[in-house]
Tab-separated table of C-alpha atoms in Angstrom:
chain	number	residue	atom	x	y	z
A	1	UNK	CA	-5.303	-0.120	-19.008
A	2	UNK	CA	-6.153	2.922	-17.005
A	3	UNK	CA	-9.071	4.188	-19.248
A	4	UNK	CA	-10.424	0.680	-18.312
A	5	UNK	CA	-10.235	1.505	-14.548
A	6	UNK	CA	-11.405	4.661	-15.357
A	7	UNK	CA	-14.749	3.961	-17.512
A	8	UNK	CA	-15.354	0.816	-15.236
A	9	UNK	CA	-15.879	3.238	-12.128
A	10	UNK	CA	-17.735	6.006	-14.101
A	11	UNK	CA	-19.612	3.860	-15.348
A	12	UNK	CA	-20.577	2.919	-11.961
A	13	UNK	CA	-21.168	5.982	-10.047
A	14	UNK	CA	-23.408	7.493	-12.824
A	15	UNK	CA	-25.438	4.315	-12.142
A	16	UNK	CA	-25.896	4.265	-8.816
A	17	UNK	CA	-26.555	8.025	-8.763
A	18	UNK	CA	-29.975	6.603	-9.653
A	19	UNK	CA	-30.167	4.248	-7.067
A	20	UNK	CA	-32.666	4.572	-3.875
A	21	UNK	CA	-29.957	5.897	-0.999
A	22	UNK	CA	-29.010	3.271	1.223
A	23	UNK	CA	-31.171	4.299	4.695
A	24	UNK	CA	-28.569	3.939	7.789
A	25	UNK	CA	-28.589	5.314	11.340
A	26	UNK	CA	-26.912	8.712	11.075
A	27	UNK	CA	-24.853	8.469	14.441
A	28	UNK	CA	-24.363	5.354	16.631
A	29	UNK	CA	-23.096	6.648	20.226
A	30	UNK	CA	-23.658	3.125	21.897
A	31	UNK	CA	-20.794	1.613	20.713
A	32	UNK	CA	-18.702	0.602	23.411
A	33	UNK	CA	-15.648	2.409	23.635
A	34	UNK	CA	-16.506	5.024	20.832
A	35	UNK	CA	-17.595	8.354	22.617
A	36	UNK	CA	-18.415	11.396	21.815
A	37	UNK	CA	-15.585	13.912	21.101
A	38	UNK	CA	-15.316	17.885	20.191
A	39	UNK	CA	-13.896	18.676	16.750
A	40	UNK	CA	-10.433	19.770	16.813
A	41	UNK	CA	-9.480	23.322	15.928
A	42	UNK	CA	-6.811	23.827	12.623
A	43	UNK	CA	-5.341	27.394	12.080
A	44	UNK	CA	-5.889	28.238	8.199
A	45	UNK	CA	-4.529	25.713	5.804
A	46	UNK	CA	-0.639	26.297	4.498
A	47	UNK	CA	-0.707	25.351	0.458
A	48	UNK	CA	2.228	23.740	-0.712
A	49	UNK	CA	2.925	22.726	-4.333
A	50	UNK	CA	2.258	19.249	-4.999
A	51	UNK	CA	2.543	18.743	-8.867
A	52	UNK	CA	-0.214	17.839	-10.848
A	53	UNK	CA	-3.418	16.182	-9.814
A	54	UNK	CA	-1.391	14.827	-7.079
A	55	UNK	CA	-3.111	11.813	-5.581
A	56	UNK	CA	-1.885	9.602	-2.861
A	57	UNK	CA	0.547	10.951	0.319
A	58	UNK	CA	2.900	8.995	1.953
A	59	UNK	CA	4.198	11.035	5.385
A	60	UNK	CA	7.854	10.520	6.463
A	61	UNK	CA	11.447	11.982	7.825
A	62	UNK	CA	12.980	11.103	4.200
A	63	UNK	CA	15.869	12.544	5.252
A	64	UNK	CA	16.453	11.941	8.709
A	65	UNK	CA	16.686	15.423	10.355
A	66	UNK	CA	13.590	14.972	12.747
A	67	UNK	CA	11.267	16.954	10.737
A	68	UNK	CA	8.076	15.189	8.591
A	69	UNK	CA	8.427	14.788	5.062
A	70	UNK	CA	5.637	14.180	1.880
A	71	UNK	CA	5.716	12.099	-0.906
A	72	UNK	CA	2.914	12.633	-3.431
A	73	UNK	CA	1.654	10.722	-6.303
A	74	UNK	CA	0.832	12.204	-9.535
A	75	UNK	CA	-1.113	9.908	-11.719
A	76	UNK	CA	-1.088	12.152	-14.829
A	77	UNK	CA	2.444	12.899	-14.890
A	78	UNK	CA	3.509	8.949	-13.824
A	79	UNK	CA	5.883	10.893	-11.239
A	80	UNK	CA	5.814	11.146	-7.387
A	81	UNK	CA	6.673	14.441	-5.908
A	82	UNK	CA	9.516	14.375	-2.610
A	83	UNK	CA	8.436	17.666	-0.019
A	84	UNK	CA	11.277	18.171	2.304
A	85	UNK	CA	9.569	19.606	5.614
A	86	UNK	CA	10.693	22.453	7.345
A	87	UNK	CA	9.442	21.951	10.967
A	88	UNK	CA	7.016	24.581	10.811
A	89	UNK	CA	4.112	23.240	8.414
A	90	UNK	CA	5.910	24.431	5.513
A	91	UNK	CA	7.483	22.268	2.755
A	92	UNK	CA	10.365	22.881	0.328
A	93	UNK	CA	9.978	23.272	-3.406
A	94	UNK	CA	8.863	19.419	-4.129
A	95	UNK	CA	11.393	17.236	-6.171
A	96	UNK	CA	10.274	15.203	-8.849
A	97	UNK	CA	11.251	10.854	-9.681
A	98	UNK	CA	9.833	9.089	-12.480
A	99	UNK	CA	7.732	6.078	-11.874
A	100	UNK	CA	5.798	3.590	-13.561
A	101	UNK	CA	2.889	4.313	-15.613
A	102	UNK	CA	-0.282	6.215	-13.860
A	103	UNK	CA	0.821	5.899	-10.468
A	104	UNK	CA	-1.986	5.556	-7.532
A	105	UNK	CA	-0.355	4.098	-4.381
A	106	UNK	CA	2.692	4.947	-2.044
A	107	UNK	CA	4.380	3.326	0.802
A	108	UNK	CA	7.470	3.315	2.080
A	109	UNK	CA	10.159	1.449	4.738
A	110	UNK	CA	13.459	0.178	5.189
A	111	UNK	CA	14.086	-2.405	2.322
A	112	UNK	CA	17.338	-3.129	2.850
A	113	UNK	CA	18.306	-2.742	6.239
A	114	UNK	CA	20.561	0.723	6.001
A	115	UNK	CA	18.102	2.551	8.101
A	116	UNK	CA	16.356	4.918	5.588
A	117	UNK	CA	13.478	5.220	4.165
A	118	UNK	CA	12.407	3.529	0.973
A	119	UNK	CA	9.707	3.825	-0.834
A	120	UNK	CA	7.219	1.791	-3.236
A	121	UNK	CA	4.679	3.365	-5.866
A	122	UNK	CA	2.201	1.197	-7.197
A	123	UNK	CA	1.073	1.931	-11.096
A	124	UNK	CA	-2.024	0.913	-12.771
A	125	UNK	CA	-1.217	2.114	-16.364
A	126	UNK	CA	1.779	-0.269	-16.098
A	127	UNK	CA	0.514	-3.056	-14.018
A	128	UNK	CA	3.745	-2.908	-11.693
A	129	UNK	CA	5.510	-1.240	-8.670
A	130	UNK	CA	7.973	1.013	-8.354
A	131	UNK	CA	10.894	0.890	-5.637
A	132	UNK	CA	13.016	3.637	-5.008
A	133	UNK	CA	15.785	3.406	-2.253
A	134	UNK	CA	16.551	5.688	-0.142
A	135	UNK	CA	20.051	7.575	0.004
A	136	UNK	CA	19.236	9.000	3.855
A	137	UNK	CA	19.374	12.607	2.744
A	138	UNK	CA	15.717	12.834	0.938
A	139	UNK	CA	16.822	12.136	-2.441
A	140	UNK	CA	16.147	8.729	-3.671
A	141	UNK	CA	17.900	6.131	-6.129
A	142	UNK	CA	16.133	5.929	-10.345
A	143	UNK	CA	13.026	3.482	-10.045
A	144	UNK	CA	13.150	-0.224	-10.179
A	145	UNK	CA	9.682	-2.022	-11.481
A	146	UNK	CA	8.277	-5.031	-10.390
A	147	UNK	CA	5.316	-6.843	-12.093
A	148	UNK	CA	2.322	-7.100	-10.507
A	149	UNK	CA	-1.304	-7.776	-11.818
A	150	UNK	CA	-3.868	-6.051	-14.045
A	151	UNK	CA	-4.998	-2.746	-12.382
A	152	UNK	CA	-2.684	-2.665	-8.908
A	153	UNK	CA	-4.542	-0.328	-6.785
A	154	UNK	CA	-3.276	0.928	-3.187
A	155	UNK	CA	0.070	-0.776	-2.148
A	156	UNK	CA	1.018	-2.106	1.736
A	157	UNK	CA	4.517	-2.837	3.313
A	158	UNK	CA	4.373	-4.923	6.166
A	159	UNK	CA	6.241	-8.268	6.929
A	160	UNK	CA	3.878	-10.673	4.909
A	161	UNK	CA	6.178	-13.950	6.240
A	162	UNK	CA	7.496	-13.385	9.527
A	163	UNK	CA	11.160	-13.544	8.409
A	164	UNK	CA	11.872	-10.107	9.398
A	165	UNK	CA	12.227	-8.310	5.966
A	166	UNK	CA	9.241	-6.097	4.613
A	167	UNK	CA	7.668	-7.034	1.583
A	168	UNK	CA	4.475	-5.186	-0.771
A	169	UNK	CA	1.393	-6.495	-1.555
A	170	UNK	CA	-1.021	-4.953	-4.430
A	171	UNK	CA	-4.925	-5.368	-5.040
A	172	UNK	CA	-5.143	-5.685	-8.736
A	173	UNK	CA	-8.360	-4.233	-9.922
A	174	UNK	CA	-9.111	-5.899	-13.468
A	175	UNK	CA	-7.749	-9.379	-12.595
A	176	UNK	CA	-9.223	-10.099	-8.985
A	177	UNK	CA	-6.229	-10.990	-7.599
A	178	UNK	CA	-3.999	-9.775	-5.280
A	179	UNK	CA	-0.278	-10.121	-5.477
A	180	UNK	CA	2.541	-10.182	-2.904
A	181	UNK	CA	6.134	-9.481	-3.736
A	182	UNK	CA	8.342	-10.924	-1.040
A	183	UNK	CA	11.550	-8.943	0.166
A	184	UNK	CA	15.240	-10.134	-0.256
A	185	UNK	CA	16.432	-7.576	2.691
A	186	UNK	CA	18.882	-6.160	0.409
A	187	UNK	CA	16.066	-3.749	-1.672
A	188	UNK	CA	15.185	-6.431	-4.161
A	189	UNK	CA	12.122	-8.643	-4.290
A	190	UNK	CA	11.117	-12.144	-5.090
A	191	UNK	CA	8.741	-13.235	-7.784
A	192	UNK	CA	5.524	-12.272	-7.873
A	193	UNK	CA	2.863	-14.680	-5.797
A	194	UNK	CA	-0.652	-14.091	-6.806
A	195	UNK	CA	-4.010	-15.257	-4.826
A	196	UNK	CA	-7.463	-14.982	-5.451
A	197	UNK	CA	-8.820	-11.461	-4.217
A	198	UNK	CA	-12.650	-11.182	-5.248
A	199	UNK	CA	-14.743	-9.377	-7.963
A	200	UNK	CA	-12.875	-5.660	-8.926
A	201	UNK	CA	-10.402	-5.283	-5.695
A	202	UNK	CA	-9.961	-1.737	-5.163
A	203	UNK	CA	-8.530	-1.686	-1.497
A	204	UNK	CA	-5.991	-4.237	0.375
A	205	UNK	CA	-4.994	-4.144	4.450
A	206	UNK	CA	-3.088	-6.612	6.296
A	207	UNK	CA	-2.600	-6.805	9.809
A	208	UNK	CA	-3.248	-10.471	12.419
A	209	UNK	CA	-6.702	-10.293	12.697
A	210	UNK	CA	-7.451	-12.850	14.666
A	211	UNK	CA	-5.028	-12.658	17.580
A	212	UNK	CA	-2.964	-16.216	16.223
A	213	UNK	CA	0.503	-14.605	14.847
A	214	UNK	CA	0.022	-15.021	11.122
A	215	UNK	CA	-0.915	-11.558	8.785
A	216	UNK	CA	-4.694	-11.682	7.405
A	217	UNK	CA	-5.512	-9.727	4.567
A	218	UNK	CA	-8.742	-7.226	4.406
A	219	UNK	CA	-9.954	-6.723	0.825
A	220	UNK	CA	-12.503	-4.064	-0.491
A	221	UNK	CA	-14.682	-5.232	-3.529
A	222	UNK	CA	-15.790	-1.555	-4.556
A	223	UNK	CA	-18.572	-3.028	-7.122
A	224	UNK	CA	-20.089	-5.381	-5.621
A	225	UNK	CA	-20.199	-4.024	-1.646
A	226	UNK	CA	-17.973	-6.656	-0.179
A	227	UNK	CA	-15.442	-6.941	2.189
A	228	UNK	CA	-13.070	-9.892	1.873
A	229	UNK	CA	-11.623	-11.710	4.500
A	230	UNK	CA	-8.221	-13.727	4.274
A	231	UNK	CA	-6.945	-15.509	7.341
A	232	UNK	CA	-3.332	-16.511	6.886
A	233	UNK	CA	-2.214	-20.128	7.348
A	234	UNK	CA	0.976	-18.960	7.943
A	235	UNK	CA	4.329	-19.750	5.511
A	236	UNK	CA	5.052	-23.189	3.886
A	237	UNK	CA	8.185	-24.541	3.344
A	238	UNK	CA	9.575	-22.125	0.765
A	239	UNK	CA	8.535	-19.356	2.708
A	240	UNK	CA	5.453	-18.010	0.840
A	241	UNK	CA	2.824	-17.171	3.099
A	242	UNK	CA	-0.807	-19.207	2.016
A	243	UNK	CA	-4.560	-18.041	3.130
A	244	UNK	CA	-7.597	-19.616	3.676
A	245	UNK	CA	-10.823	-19.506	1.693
A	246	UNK	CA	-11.797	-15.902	1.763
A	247	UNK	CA	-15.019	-14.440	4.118
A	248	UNK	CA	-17.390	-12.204	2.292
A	249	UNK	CA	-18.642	-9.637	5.066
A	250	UNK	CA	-21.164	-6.951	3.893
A	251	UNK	CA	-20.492	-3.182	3.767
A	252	UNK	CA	-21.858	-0.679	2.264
A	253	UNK	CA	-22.224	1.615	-0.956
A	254	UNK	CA	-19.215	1.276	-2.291
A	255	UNK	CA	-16.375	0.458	-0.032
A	256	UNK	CA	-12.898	2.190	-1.064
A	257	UNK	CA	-10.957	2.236	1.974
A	258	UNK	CA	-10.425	0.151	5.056
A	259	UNK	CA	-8.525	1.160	8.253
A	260	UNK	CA	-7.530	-1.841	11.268
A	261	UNK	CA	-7.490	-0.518	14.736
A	262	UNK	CA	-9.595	-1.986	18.020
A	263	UNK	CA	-11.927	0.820	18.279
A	264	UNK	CA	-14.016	-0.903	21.400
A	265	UNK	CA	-10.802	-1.177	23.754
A	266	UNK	CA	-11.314	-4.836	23.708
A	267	UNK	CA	-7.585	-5.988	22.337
A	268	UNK	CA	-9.354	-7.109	18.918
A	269	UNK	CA	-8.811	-5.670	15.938
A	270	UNK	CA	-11.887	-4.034	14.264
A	271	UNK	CA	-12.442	-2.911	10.562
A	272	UNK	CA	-13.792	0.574	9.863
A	273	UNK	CA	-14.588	0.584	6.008
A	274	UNK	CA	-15.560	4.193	4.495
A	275	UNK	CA	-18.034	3.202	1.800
A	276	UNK	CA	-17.518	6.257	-0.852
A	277	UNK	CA	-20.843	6.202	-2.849
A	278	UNK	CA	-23.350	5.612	0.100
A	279	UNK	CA	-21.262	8.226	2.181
A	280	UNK	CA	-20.786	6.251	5.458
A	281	UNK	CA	-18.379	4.036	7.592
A	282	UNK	CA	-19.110	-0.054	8.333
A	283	UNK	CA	-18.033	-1.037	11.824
A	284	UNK	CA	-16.827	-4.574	11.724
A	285	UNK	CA	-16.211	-5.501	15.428
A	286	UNK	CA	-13.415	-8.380	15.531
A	287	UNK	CA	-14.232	-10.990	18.053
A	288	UNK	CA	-10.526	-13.000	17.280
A	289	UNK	CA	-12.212	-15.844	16.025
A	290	UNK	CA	-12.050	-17.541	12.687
A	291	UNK	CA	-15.426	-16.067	11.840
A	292	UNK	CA	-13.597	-12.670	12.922
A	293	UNK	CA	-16.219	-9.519	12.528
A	294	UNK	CA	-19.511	-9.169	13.743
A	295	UNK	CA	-22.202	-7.507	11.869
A	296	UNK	CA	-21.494	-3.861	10.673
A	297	UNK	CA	-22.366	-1.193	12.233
A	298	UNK	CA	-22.653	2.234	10.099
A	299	UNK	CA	-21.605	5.792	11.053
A	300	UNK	CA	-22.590	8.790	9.074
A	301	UNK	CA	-19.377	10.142	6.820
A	302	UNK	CA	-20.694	12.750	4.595
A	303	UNK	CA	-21.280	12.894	0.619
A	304	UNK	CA	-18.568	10.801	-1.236
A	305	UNK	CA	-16.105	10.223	1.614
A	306	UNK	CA	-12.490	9.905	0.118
A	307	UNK	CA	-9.183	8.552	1.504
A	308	UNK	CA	-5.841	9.213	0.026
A	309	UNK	CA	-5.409	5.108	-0.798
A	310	UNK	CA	-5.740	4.110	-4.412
A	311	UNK	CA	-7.309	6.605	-7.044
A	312	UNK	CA	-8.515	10.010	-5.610
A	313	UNK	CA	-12.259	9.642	-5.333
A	314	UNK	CA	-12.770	13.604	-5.776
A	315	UNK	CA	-10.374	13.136	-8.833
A	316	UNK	CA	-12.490	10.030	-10.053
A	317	UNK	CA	-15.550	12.635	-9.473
A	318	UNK	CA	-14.613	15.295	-11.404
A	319	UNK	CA	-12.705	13.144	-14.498
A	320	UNK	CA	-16.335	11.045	-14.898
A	321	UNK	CA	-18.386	14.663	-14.923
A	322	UNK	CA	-16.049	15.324	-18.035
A	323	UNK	CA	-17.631	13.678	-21.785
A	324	UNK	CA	-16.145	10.219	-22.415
A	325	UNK	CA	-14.191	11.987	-25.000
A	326	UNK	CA	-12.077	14.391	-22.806
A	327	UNK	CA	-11.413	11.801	-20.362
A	328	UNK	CA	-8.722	10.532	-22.703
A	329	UNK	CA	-5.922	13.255	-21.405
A	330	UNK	CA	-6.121	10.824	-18.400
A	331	UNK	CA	-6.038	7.631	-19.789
A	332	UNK	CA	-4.099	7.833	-22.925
């Protein structure tokens, strides 16, 4: 399943390696309410072990002593990895908890009300999710799976339904689809509810877009340059939240990631999508309307920008340099 993933996005970054770059302006400073600012100074960087080829990071206080935790995902050893924090920037030796198969998302909350941290790992080798409660003292309870689609990417908590319990939603990659697990409250889920997501879905946020108190969904189409918009109807009589006809927006080479935040200072949410193989970052202005972004605007990011959602795009990079043949170790 994952060697799928795997040779499908090879296979497209050595082709578009060949591709005319995509010309953009290089630095926008007229958007309103985006200025200017000096780089931030970071002492020398503190290396903690993370396990191997760790991938996505969840940040935390796992164990509720007022210092920030880690939780890592390692893809190649279907594990995640638990850092306890020390206060100072240091990390204990990390702790290891099987997951599903080829792990590439992590989340976490409060699944069943006790007040600690929880956490859910989304695997594309097994096309499911992992849940692992929390015990309050930064250990965690054996994995429970949940069935998702074909290919789950990234994975997002939030409170899909408005009934006060969080639930997880999944882009799956090979089925364009995403699917939505509803929560019992008690650290269980419902059964899965699947909607239509796009061509190759490699990125899902959710957050009310348009100002009217139902959750939208933001989808990245990684292939074909597209972001996909959901606006939520709200829940029908069973609970299960429904979405309108999606809105294809364009982006640009290669979206991966998406982050929802008003960046103008208007009170409307915005969309900044980092586009990983044209090396920039979309602006989608919000205007809280059903038509919801205005045209992109695109900011400079550097070669190959990466976030730590979904599959690592440095470790995407440096599996598809290796011959088709030695790419197996990953996706066996």
């Amino acid at each position: 399943m994952f060697k799928r993933f795997l040779d499908s996005m090879c296979q497209s970054l050595s082709g578009r390696s060949a591709r005319k770059p995509i010309l953009t302006r290089r630095f926008v400073p007229a958007i309103e309410g985006l200025e200017t600012r000096l780089m931030p100074a970071f002492f020398a960087p503190i290396a903690s072990e993370a396990g191997n080829s760790p991938g996505d990071v969840f940040k935390g206080d796992f164990n509720r002593d007022g210092k920030m935790d880690i939780a890592v995902v390692s893809p190649t050893t279907d594990q995640i990895q638990i850092l306890l924090g020390l206060g100072n920037g240091k990390f204990k030796a990390p702790v290891s908890y099987a997951v599903g198969d080829q792990p590439v998302g992590i989340a976490a909350g409060d699944f069943n009300g006790d007040k600690k941290l929880d956490l859910v790992v989304s695997n594309t080798g097994s096309d499911d999710a992992s849940v692992l409660l929390g015990n309050g003292a930064g250990t965690f309870k054996p994995a429970v799976n949940y069935t998702l689609g074909d290919g789950p990417q990234n994975v997002v908590v939030k409170d899909l339904n408005n009934d006060k319990k969080l639930d997880f939603a999944t882009p799956n990659y090979f089925d364009a689809t995403f699917t939505i697990r509803l929560g019992i409250g008690d650290g269980t889920f419902g059964s899965a509810k699947t909607y239509v997501a796009g061509t190759n879905p490699a990125h899902l946020a959710a957050d009310d877009l348009n100002g009217d108190g139902k959750v939208d969904v933001v989808i990245l189409g990684t292939l074909n340059d597209e972001v996909l918009v959901r606006l939520g109807n709200g829940v029908n009589g069973s609970g299960t939240p429904s979405f309108q006809v999606g809105q294809a927006f364009a982006a640009g080479d290669g979206p991966f990631s998406v982050a929802i935040a008003d960046l103008n200072g208007d009170k409307k949410k915005d969309l900044a999508v980092l586009n990983a193989f044209s090396g920039d970052v979309s602006i989608l202005l919000g205007d809280n309307t059903a038509s919801l972004p205005h045209p992109s605007t695109t900011l400079s990011a550097g070669r190959l920008p990466t976030s730590s959602s979904a599959t690592s795009m440095a470790m995407l990079n440096s599996i598809c340099s290796l011959p088709t043949r030695q790419r197996t170790k990953f996706s066996s």
